[in-house]
Amino acid sequence: MPHGVLAEMTAKSAKTAASAAPKVSDYYGCNVFGMETMKLLLPKETYRKVQDAIEKGERLDQDSANAVASAMKTWAIQKGATHYCHWFQPLTGATAEKHDSFIDPTGTGGVIETFTGQMLVQAEPDASSFPSGGLRATFEARGYTAWDPTSPAFILETAGGSTLCIPTCFISYTGHALDTKTPLLRSIEALNKAALGILSYFKSDAAKVFSTLGAEQEYFLIDREYYKARPDLLLCGRTLFGAASPKGQQLEDHYFGTIKDRVLAFMTDLESELYKLGVPLKTRHNEVAPHQYECAPVFEEANVAVDHNQLVMDAMRRVAERHGLAALIYEKPFAGVNGSGKHNNWSLGTDTGKNLLSPGATPQENLQFLIFLVSIIKAVRDHSLLLRASIASSGNDHRLGANEAPPAIMSVFLGEQLTKVLSDLEKGATTKSTDPMWIPFGIDKIPPVLKDNTDRNRTSPFAFTGNKFEFRAVGAAFNNAIPITTLNTIVAGQLVETKALIDAAMKGGKSFKEAATEVLRRLYKESKGACFEGNNYSEEWVKEAKKRGLPNEKTTPAALKGFDRKQSVELFDKLGVLTAEESHSRYHILLEKYAKDIDIEAKLVSEMATTLYVPAAVEYQGELAKVLEAQKAAGIKSPAQASLLREIAAKVEAVLEGAAELEAARAKADALGDVEDKAEAYCGSVKPYFEKIRAQVDALELLLPAASWPVPKYREMLFLM
Ligand code: ADP
Ligand code: MG
């Protein structure tokens, strides 16, 4: 096309072009102090040392740390940052930041900007108000944040100002992990060691194995005015009341539908903000429920991917506000329509660019693939409850086991082809296969696993999808570090065990191939009970899973016991991921968090019922009563209206009685000293009132004048924007 014509076309579309965003590759990562920036700004020697710190975990000497800090400061100030912070992830699930200005008084009335290696590497925020589960007594408030060089520093640019954020671990004075990042990093290292152990059987030139993560993030968007008018969304993240909208998701017309302009403007803004932070967002689309959406990045190394997912959630909330919207990142904001999850695509990659969960082309590669695959299945089988614990929260309880989300039973979906490969393997060399593809042991040749073939079963909580597993049961609001740490750890543990078994068989005189095949056959036999290809939502599966002895814990207090099991505590300890003390503290913190979540909801259920819904209903009762009286005086018979009044009155009574009982149960639970008893009480004796009261209120919503309903209705929140 001649240049002139192109220019003319460009001029014609000037309006869109002018308002269109600049080319992403021109600004991608501009707010990240990553390897590329460091290469440009650091002396060669320092750059090399930083590389070693990142790749080999080597400690950075003081001079190099000073050099990095100095370059970082200059870069950040140029970009408008006035403050820096150690950005960390305490056990609240959120991220935390305490800002410090770069200024340092000169003593003669002025200031200079300083940022030293010491300030980069370590800080000491007052840690007394973060949960520690008894690891740090409140009087010993000291907690340290320590720089994690494997996740790059970045500048968070908000309407309020720009801050240099340094990803850090958060540990107590005694060296205990008080956060989610520290164990994640430890689990990455444990997995690295264990996987390299397996690779040592093969001619692999990999020096490092890491877990990769691509986290698909689901969320809802609603108009911010509605959000502000719903105390339940504001305080709890979910609606505690609300009659179903006549139209919900039954027409299935939202999934992959055209994205509304207002939503697209939000998404575009979100993406450009995240691109600046080097978050590789790739896909965006409408999800199943009305006003439900999803975005997914290109996968990255797990540690960075976890940090990036925290940034995604944070940016979503902020950008939504700018657009007059509210991003609901919660597992079940609305009853009756789909909830939101995080689909964690997880795999194992090497520094040489290999995906270890990709079936290979040669028998050697396939044996290697099967060792990893079978070990993962065995890990899920043995640590099913622990895996369930890693995704337990009061929010996710509404989702797991409900109609549309993977159930609370942790099973593995493999797809038809791999299932056949494994059952052939199990049957062993004596199996005569009619299919020429299956040669002895059934493992030398694996047909290419078609991605489409393996991705059909959307009901599985843990599905193999061609070259990765998709852990779908994770809740939308989760910090991914917890489930990924758990997954890494159980797999690392099993890889170590698998290697020990193979080694033992080889010591007994078997060749590697014979030994590996024998071990795989045995492991698959022991763990295939965790494999399920059918519909995970069905009642038959619940029964079948029970027969197979798979745990099906529907509530958080029961599921969290997975963290407290001897088997789990020992595994975390053995692999250096969590000491027994740290495991125990986590179990307590999560139980406590659950109890607090339900406590807040309980108070709000009572408050909304008595101060919003009951007054509206009572007012309408007064109007109805007046009308009935007038009609009676005029000799008009109106039995239906009289019965309406009676119905409303009965419901108001039921709401008030329910609220009183709820409050009594809540106070009783709150008074319990033991955290396990407390969580149990909130779950078993407090929570059941929510549904009871809600049923009455939702029924009232359908009887009262729409105009006098005190909060936005489902049909408004879900359909008006
Ligand atoms: P689908 O949409 O069918 O679930 P996609 O191919 O779109 O699958 O991938 C979904 C997510 O999986 C993306 O975030 C992608 O980057 C991620 N992913 C792909 N390969 C890997 C891998 N090897 N490790 C981790 N995540 C991966
Ligand atoms: Mg997917």
CSV table of N, CA, C and O in Angstrom, one decimal, residues 539-628:
chain,number,residue,atom,x,y,z
A,539,GLU,N,-24.1,-36.6,41.5
A,539,GLU,CA,-24.3,-37.3,42.8
A,539,GLU,C,-23.6,-38.6,42.8
A,539,GLU,O,-23.1,-39.0,43.9
A,540,GLU,N,-23.5,-39.3,41.7
A,540,GLU,CA,-22.9,-40.6,41.6
A,540,GLU,C,-21.4,-40.5,42.0
A,540,GLU,O,-20.8,-41.4,42.6
A,541,TRP,N,-20.8,-39.4,41.6
A,541,TRP,CA,-19.4,-39.2,41.9
A,541,TRP,C,-19.2,-39.0,43.4
A,541,TRP,O,-18.2,-39.6,44.0
A,542,VAL,N,-20.1,-38.3,44.0
A,542,VAL,CA,-20.0,-38.2,45.5
A,542,VAL,C,-20.0,-39.5,46.2
A,542,VAL,O,-19.2,-39.8,47.0
A,543,LYS,N,-20.9,-40.4,45.7
A,543,LYS,CA,-21.0,-41.7,46.3
A,543,LYS,C,-19.8,-42.6,45.9
A,543,LYS,O,-19.2,-43.2,46.8
A,544,GLU,N,-19.3,-42.5,44.7
A,544,GLU,CA,-18.2,-43.3,44.2
A,544,GLU,C,-16.9,-42.8,45.0
A,544,GLU,O,-16.1,-43.7,45.4
A,545,ALA,N,-16.8,-41.5,45.2
A,545,ALA,CA,-15.6,-41.0,45.8
A,545,ALA,C,-15.5,-41.5,47.3
A,545,ALA,O,-14.5,-41.8,47.8
A,546,LYS,N,-16.7,-41.6,47.9
A,546,LYS,CA,-16.8,-42.0,49.3
A,546,LYS,C,-16.3,-43.5,49.3
A,546,LYS,O,-15.5,-43.8,50.2
A,547,LYS,N,-16.8,-44.3,48.4
A,547,LYS,CA,-16.3,-45.7,48.3
A,547,LYS,C,-14.8,-45.8,48.2
A,547,LYS,O,-14.2,-46.6,48.7
A,548,ARG,N,-14.3,-44.8,47.4
A,548,ARG,CA,-12.8,-44.9,47.2
A,548,ARG,C,-12.0,-44.2,48.3
A,548,ARG,O,-10.8,-44.2,48.3
A,549,GLY,N,-12.8,-43.7,49.3
A,549,GLY,CA,-12.1,-43.2,50.5
A,549,GLY,C,-11.5,-41.8,50.2
A,549,GLY,O,-10.6,-41.4,50.9
A,550,LEU,N,-12.0,-41.1,49.3
A,550,LEU,CA,-11.5,-39.7,49.0
A,550,LEU,C,-12.3,-38.7,49.9
A,550,LEU,O,-13.5,-38.8,50.0
A,551,PRO,N,-11.6,-37.8,50.6
A,551,PRO,CA,-12.2,-36.9,51.5
A,551,PRO,C,-13.1,-35.9,50.7
A,551,PRO,O,-12.8,-35.6,49.5
A,552,ASN,N,-14.2,-35.6,51.3
A,552,ASN,CA,-15.2,-34.6,50.7
A,552,ASN,C,-15.6,-33.6,51.8
A,552,ASN,O,-16.7,-33.7,52.3
A,553,GLU,N,-14.7,-32.7,52.1
A,553,GLU,CA,-15.0,-31.8,53.2
A,553,GLU,C,-15.6,-30.5,52.6
A,553,GLU,O,-14.9,-29.8,51.9
A,554,LYS,N,-16.8,-30.3,53.0
A,554,LYS,CA,-17.5,-29.1,52.4
A,554,LYS,C,-17.3,-27.8,53.2
A,554,LYS,O,-17.7,-26.8,52.7
A,555,THR,N,-16.8,-27.9,54.4
A,555,THR,CA,-16.7,-26.6,55.1
A,555,THR,C,-15.2,-26.4,55.5
A,555,THR,O,-14.4,-27.3,55.6
A,556,THR,N,-14.9,-25.1,55.6
A,556,THR,CA,-13.5,-24.7,55.9
A,556,THR,C,-12.9,-25.3,57.2
A,556,THR,O,-11.8,-25.8,57.1
A,557,PRO,N,-13.6,-25.2,58.3
A,557,PRO,CA,-13.0,-25.8,59.5
A,557,PRO,C,-12.6,-27.3,59.3
A,557,PRO,O,-11.5,-27.7,59.8
A,558,ALA,N,-13.5,-28.1,58.6
A,558,ALA,CA,-13.1,-29.5,58.4
A,558,ALA,C,-12.0,-29.6,57.4
A,558,ALA,O,-11.1,-30.4,57.6
A,559,ALA,N,-12.0,-28.8,56.4
A,559,ALA,CA,-11.0,-28.9,55.3
A,559,ALA,C,-9.6,-28.4,55.9
A,559,ALA,O,-8.6,-29.1,55.6
A,560,LEU,N,-9.6,-27.4,56.7
A,560,LEU,CA,-8.3,-26.9,57.2
A,560,LEU,C,-7.5,-27.9,58.0
A,560,LEU,O,-6.3,-27.8,58.2
A,561,LYS,N,-8.3,-28.9,58.5
A,561,LYS,CA,-7.6,-30.0,59.3
A,561,LYS,C,-6.4,-30.6,58.4
A,561,LYS,O,-5.5,-31.1,58.9
A,562,GLY,N,-6.6,-30.5,57.1
A,562,GLY,CA,-5.5,-30.9,56.2
A,562,GLY,C,-4.2,-30.3,56.5
A,562,GLY,O,-3.2,-31.0,56.3
A,563,PHE,N,-4.2,-29.1,57.0
A,563,PHE,CA,-2.9,-28.4,57.4
A,563,PHE,C,-2.3,-29.0,58.7
A,563,PHE,O,-1.2,-28.9,59.0
A,564,ASP,N,-3.2,-29.5,59.5
A,564,ASP,CA,-2.9,-29.9,60.8
A,564,ASP,C,-2.5,-31.4,60.9
A,564,ASP,O,-2.1,-31.9,62.0
A,565,ARG,N,-2.8,-32.2,59.8
A,565,ARG,CA,-2.5,-33.6,59.9
A,565,ARG,C,-1.1,-33.9,60.1
A,565,ARG,O,-0.2,-33.1,59.5
A,566,LYS,N,-0.8,-34.9,60.8
A,566,LYS,CA,0.6,-35.3,61.0
A,566,LYS,C,1.4,-35.4,59.7
A,566,LYS,O,2.5,-34.9,59.5
A,567,GLN,N,0.8,-36.1,58.8
A,567,GLN,CA,1.4,-36.4,57.5
A,567,GLN,C,1.8,-35.0,56.7
A,567,GLN,O,2.8,-35.0,56.1
A,568,SER,N,0.9,-34.0,56.8
A,568,SER,CA,1.1,-32.8,56.2
A,568,SER,C,2.3,-32.0,56.9
A,568,SER,O,3.2,-31.5,56.2
A,569,VAL,N,2.2,-31.9,58.2
A,569,VAL,CA,3.1,-31.2,59.0
A,569,VAL,C,4.5,-31.8,58.7
A,569,VAL,O,5.5,-31.1,58.5
A,570,GLU,N,4.6,-33.1,58.7
A,570,GLU,CA,5.9,-33.8,58.5
A,570,GLU,C,6.5,-33.5,57.1
A,570,GLU,O,7.7,-33.3,57.0
A,571,LEU,N,5.6,-33.5,56.2
A,571,LEU,CA,6.0,-33.3,54.8
A,571,LEU,C,6.6,-31.9,54.6
A,571,LEU,O,7.7,-31.7,54.1
A,572,PHE,N,5.9,-30.9,55.1
A,572,PHE,CA,6.3,-29.5,55.0
A,572,PHE,C,7.6,-29.3,55.7
A,572,PHE,O,8.5,-28.6,55.3
A,573,ASP,N,7.7,-30.0,56.9
A,573,ASP,CA,8.9,-29.8,57.7
A,573,ASP,C,10.1,-30.5,57.0
A,573,ASP,O,11.2,-29.9,56.9
A,574,LYS,N,9.9,-31.7,56.5
A,574,LYS,CA,11.0,-32.5,55.9
A,574,LYS,C,11.6,-31.8,54.7
A,574,LYS,O,12.8,-31.8,54.4
A,575,LEU,N,10.7,-31.1,53.9
A,575,LEU,CA,11.2,-30.4,52.7
A,575,LEU,C,11.6,-29.0,53.0
A,575,LEU,O,12.0,-28.3,52.1
A,576,GLY,N,11.6,-28.6,54.2
A,576,GLY,CA,12.1,-27.3,54.6
A,576,GLY,C,11.2,-26.2,54.1
A,576,GLY,O,11.6,-25.0,53.9
A,577,VAL,N,9.9,-26.5,53.9
A,577,VAL,CA,9.0,-25.4,53.5
A,577,VAL,C,8.3,-24.7,54.7
A,577,VAL,O,8.3,-23.5,54.7
A,578,LEU,N,7.9,-25.5,55.7
A,578,LEU,CA,7.3,-24.9,56.9
A,578,LEU,C,7.8,-25.8,58.1
A,578,LEU,O,7.7,-27.0,58.0
A,579,THR,N,8.2,-25.1,59.1
A,579,THR,CA,8.5,-25.9,60.3
A,579,THR,C,7.2,-26.3,60.9
A,579,THR,O,6.1,-25.8,60.6
A,580,ALA,N,7.2,-27.3,61.8
A,580,ALA,CA,6.0,-27.8,62.4
A,580,ALA,C,5.3,-26.6,63.1
A,580,ALA,O,4.0,-26.4,63.1
A,581,GLU,N,6.1,-25.7,63.7
A,581,GLU,CA,5.5,-24.5,64.4
A,581,GLU,C,4.8,-23.6,63.4
A,581,GLU,O,3.7,-23.1,63.6
A,582,GLU,N,5.5,-23.4,62.2
A,582,GLU,CA,4.9,-22.5,61.2
A,582,GLU,C,3.6,-23.1,60.7
A,582,GLU,O,2.6,-22.4,60.4
A,583,SER,N,3.6,-24.4,60.5
A,583,SER,CA,2.4,-25.1,60.0
A,583,SER,C,1.2,-24.9,61.0
A,583,SER,O,0.1,-24.6,60.6
A,584,HIS,N,1.6,-25.1,62.2
A,584,HIS,CA,0.6,-25.0,63.2
A,584,HIS,C,0.0,-23.6,63.3
A,584,HIS,O,-1.2,-23.4,63.4
A,585,SER,N,0.9,-22.6,63.2
A,585,SER,CA,0.4,-21.2,63.3
A,585,SER,C,-0.5,-20.9,62.1
A,585,SER,O,-1.5,-20.2,62.2
A,586,ARG,N,-0.1,-21.4,60.9
A,586,ARG,CA,-1.0,-21.1,59.8
A,586,ARG,C,-2.4,-21.7,60.0
A,586,ARG,O,-3.4,-21.1,59.6
A,587,TYR,N,-2.4,-22.9,60.5
A,587,TYR,CA,-3.7,-23.6,60.7
A,587,TYR,C,-4.6,-22.7,61.6
A,587,TYR,O,-5.7,-22.4,61.3
A,588,HIS,N,-3.9,-22.2,62.6
A,588,HIS,CA,-4.7,-21.3,63.6
A,588,HIS,C,-5.1,-20.0,63.0
A,588,HIS,O,-6.2,-19.6,63.2
A,589,ILE,N,-4.2,-19.4,62.2
A,589,ILE,CA,-4.6,-18.1,61.6
A,589,ILE,C,-5.7,-18.3,60.6
A,589,ILE,O,-6.7,-17.5,60.6
A,590,LEU,N,-5.7,-19.4,59.9
A,590,LEU,CA,-6.8,-19.6,58.9
A,590,LEU,C,-8.1,-19.9,59.6
A,590,LEU,O,-9.2,-19.4,59.1
A,591,LEU,N,-8.1,-20.7,60.7
A,591,LEU,CA,-9.3,-20.9,61.4
A,591,LEU,C,-9.8,-19.6,62.0
A,591,LEU,O,-11.1,-19.4,62.0
A,592,GLU,N,-8.9,-18.8,62.5
A,592,GLU,CA,-9.3,-17.6,63.1
A,592,GLU,C,-10.0,-16.6,62.1
A,592,GLU,O,-11.0,-16.0,62.3
A,593,LYS,N,-9.3,-16.6,60.9
A,593,LYS,CA,-9.8,-15.8,59.8
A,593,LYS,C,-11.2,-16.2,59.4
A,593,LYS,O,-12.1,-15.4,59.2
A,594,TYR,N,-11.4,-17.5,59.4
A,594,TYR,CA,-12.8,-18.1,59.1
A,594,TYR,C,-13.8,-17.6,60.1
A,594,TYR,O,-14.9,-17.1,59.8
A,595,ALA,N,-13.4,-17.8,61.4
A,595,ALA,CA,-14.4,-17.4,62.5
A,595,ALA,C,-14.7,-15.9,62.4
A,595,ALA,O,-15.9,-15.5,62.5
A,596,LYS,N,-13.7,-15.1,62.1
A,596,LYS,CA,-13.9,-13.6,62.0
A,596,LYS,C,-14.8,-13.3,60.8
A,596,LYS,O,-15.7,-12.4,60.8
A,597,ASP,N,-14.5,-14.0,59.6
A,597,ASP,CA,-15.4,-13.7,58.5
A,597,ASP,C,-16.9,-14.0,58.8
A,597,ASP,O,-17.7,-13.2,58.4
A,598,ILE,N,-17.1,-15.1,59.4
A,598,ILE,CA,-18.5,-15.5,59.7
A,598,ILE,C,-19.1,-14.5,60.7
A,598,ILE,O,-20.3,-14.2,60.7
A,599,ASP,N,-18.3,-14.1,61.7
A,599,ASP,CA,-18.7,-13.2,62.7
A,599,ASP,C,-19.2,-11.9,62.1
A,599,ASP,O,-20.2,-11.3,62.4
A,600,ILE,N,-18.4,-11.3,61.1
A,600,ILE,CA,-18.8,-10.1,60.5
A,600,ILE,C,-20.1,-10.3,59.7
A,600,ILE,O,-21.0,-9.5,59.8
A,601,GLU,N,-20.1,-11.4,59.0
A,601,GLU,CA,-21.4,-11.7,58.2
A,601,GLU,C,-22.6,-11.8,59.1
A,601,GLU,O,-23.6,-11.2,58.8
A,602,ALA,N,-22.4,-12.4,60.3
A,602,ALA,CA,-23.5,-12.6,61.2
A,602,ALA,C,-24.0,-11.3,61.7
A,602,ALA,O,-25.2,-11.0,61.7
A,603,LYS,N,-23.1,-10.4,62.1
A,603,LYS,CA,-23.5,-9.1,62.6
A,603,LYS,C,-24.2,-8.3,61.5
A,603,LYS,O,-25.2,-7.6,61.8
A,604,LEU,N,-23.7,-8.5,60.3
A,604,LEU,CA,-24.4,-7.7,59.2
A,604,LEU,C,-25.7,-8.3,58.8
A,604,LEU,O,-26.6,-7.5,58.4
A,605,VAL,N,-25.8,-9.6,58.8
A,605,VAL,CA,-27.1,-10.2,58.5
A,605,VAL,C,-28.2,-9.6,59.5
A,605,VAL,O,-29.3,-9.2,59.1
A,606,SER,N,-27.9,-9.6,60.8
A,606,SER,CA,-28.8,-9.1,61.8
A,606,SER,C,-29.1,-7.7,61.5
A,606,SER,O,-30.2,-7.2,61.5
A,607,GLU,N,-28.0,-6.9,61.3
A,607,GLU,CA,-28.2,-5.5,61.2
A,607,GLU,C,-29.0,-5.1,59.9
A,607,GLU,O,-29.9,-4.3,60.0
A,608,MET,N,-28.7,-5.7,58.8
A,608,MET,CA,-29.4,-5.4,57.6
A,608,MET,C,-30.9,-5.8,57.7
A,608,MET,O,-31.8,-5.1,57.3
A,609,ALA,N,-31.1,-7.0,58.3
A,609,ALA,CA,-32.4,-7.5,58.5
A,609,ALA,C,-33.3,-6.5,59.3
A,609,ALA,O,-34.4,-6.1,58.9
A,610,THR,N,-32.7,-6.1,60.5
A,610,THR,CA,-33.5,-5.3,61.4
A,610,THR,C,-33.6,-3.8,61.0
A,610,THR,O,-34.6,-3.2,61.3
A,611,THR,N,-32.5,-3.3,60.4
A,611,THR,CA,-32.5,-1.9,60.2
A,611,THR,C,-32.9,-1.5,58.7
A,611,THR,O,-33.1,-0.3,58.5
A,612,LEU,N,-32.9,-2.4,57.8
A,612,LEU,CA,-33.2,-2.1,56.4
A,612,LEU,C,-34.5,-2.7,56.0
A,612,LEU,O,-35.4,-2.1,55.5
A,613,TYR,N,-34.5,-4.1,56.1
A,613,TYR,CA,-35.7,-4.8,55.5
A,613,TYR,C,-36.9,-4.7,56.4
A,613,TYR,O,-38.0,-4.5,55.9
A,614,VAL,N,-36.8,-5.0,57.7
A,614,VAL,CA,-37.9,-4.9,58.5
A,614,VAL,C,-38.6,-3.6,58.5
A,614,VAL,O,-39.9,-3.5,58.3
A,615,PRO,N,-37.9,-2.5,58.6
A,615,PRO,CA,-38.6,-1.2,58.5
A,615,PRO,C,-39.3,-1.0,57.2
A,615,PRO,O,-40.4,-0.4,57.2
A,616,ALA,N,-38.7,-1.4,56.1
A,616,ALA,CA,-39.4,-1.2,54.8
A,616,ALA,C,-40.7,-2.0,54.8
A,616,ALA,O,-41.8,-1.6,54.4
A,617,ALA,N,-40.7,-3.3,55.4
A,617,ALA,CA,-41.8,-4.1,55.4
A,617,ALA,C,-42.9,-3.6,56.4
A,617,ALA,O,-44.1,-3.6,56.0
A,618,VAL,N,-42.4,-3.1,57.5
A,618,VAL,CA,-43.4,-2.5,58.5
A,618,VAL,C,-44.1,-1.3,57.9
A,618,VAL,O,-45.4,-1.2,58.0
A,619,GLU,N,-43.4,-0.5,57.2
A,619,GLU,CA,-44.0,0.7,56.6
A,619,GLU,C,-45.1,0.3,55.6
A,619,GLU,O,-46.2,0.8,55.6
A,620,TYR,N,-44.8,-0.7,54.8
A,620,TYR,CA,-45.8,-1.2,53.8
A,620,TYR,C,-47.0,-1.9,54.5
A,620,TYR,O,-48.1,-1.7,54.0
A,621,GLN,N,-46.7,-2.5,55.6
A,621,GLN,CA,-47.8,-3.1,56.3
A,621,GLN,C,-48.8,-2.0,56.8
A,621,GLN,O,-50.0,-2.2,56.7
A,622,GLY,N,-48.2,-0.9,57.2
A,622,GLY,CA,-49.1,0.2,57.7
A,622,GLY,C,-50.0,0.7,56.6
A,622,GLY,O,-51.2,0.9,56.7
A,623,GLU,N,-49.4,0.8,55.4
A,623,GLU,CA,-50.1,1.3,54.2
A,623,GLU,C,-51.2,0.3,53.9
A,623,GLU,O,-52.4,0.7,53.7
A,624,LEU,N,-50.9,-0.9,53.9
A,624,LEU,CA,-51.8,-2.0,53.5
A,624,LEU,C,-53.0,-2.0,54.5
A,624,LEU,O,-54.2,-2.1,54.2
A,625,ALA,N,-52.6,-1.9,55.8
A,625,ALA,CA,-53.6,-1.9,56.9
A,625,ALA,C,-54.6,-0.8,56.7
A,625,ALA,O,-55.9,-1.0,56.8
A,626,LYS,N,-54.1,0.4,56.3
A,626,LYS,CA,-55.0,1.6,56.1
A,626,LYS,C,-55.9,1.3,55.0
A,626,LYS,O,-57.1,1.6,55.1
A,627,VAL,N,-55.4,0.8,53.9
A,627,VAL,CA,-56.2,0.5,52.7
A,627,VAL,C,-57.3,-0.5,53.1
A,627,VAL,O,-58.5,-0.4,52.7
A,628,LEU,N,-56.9,-1.5,53.8
A,628,LEU,CA,-57.9,-2.6,54.1
A,628,LEU,C,-59.0,-2.0,55.0
A,628,LEU,O,-60.2,-2.3,54.8
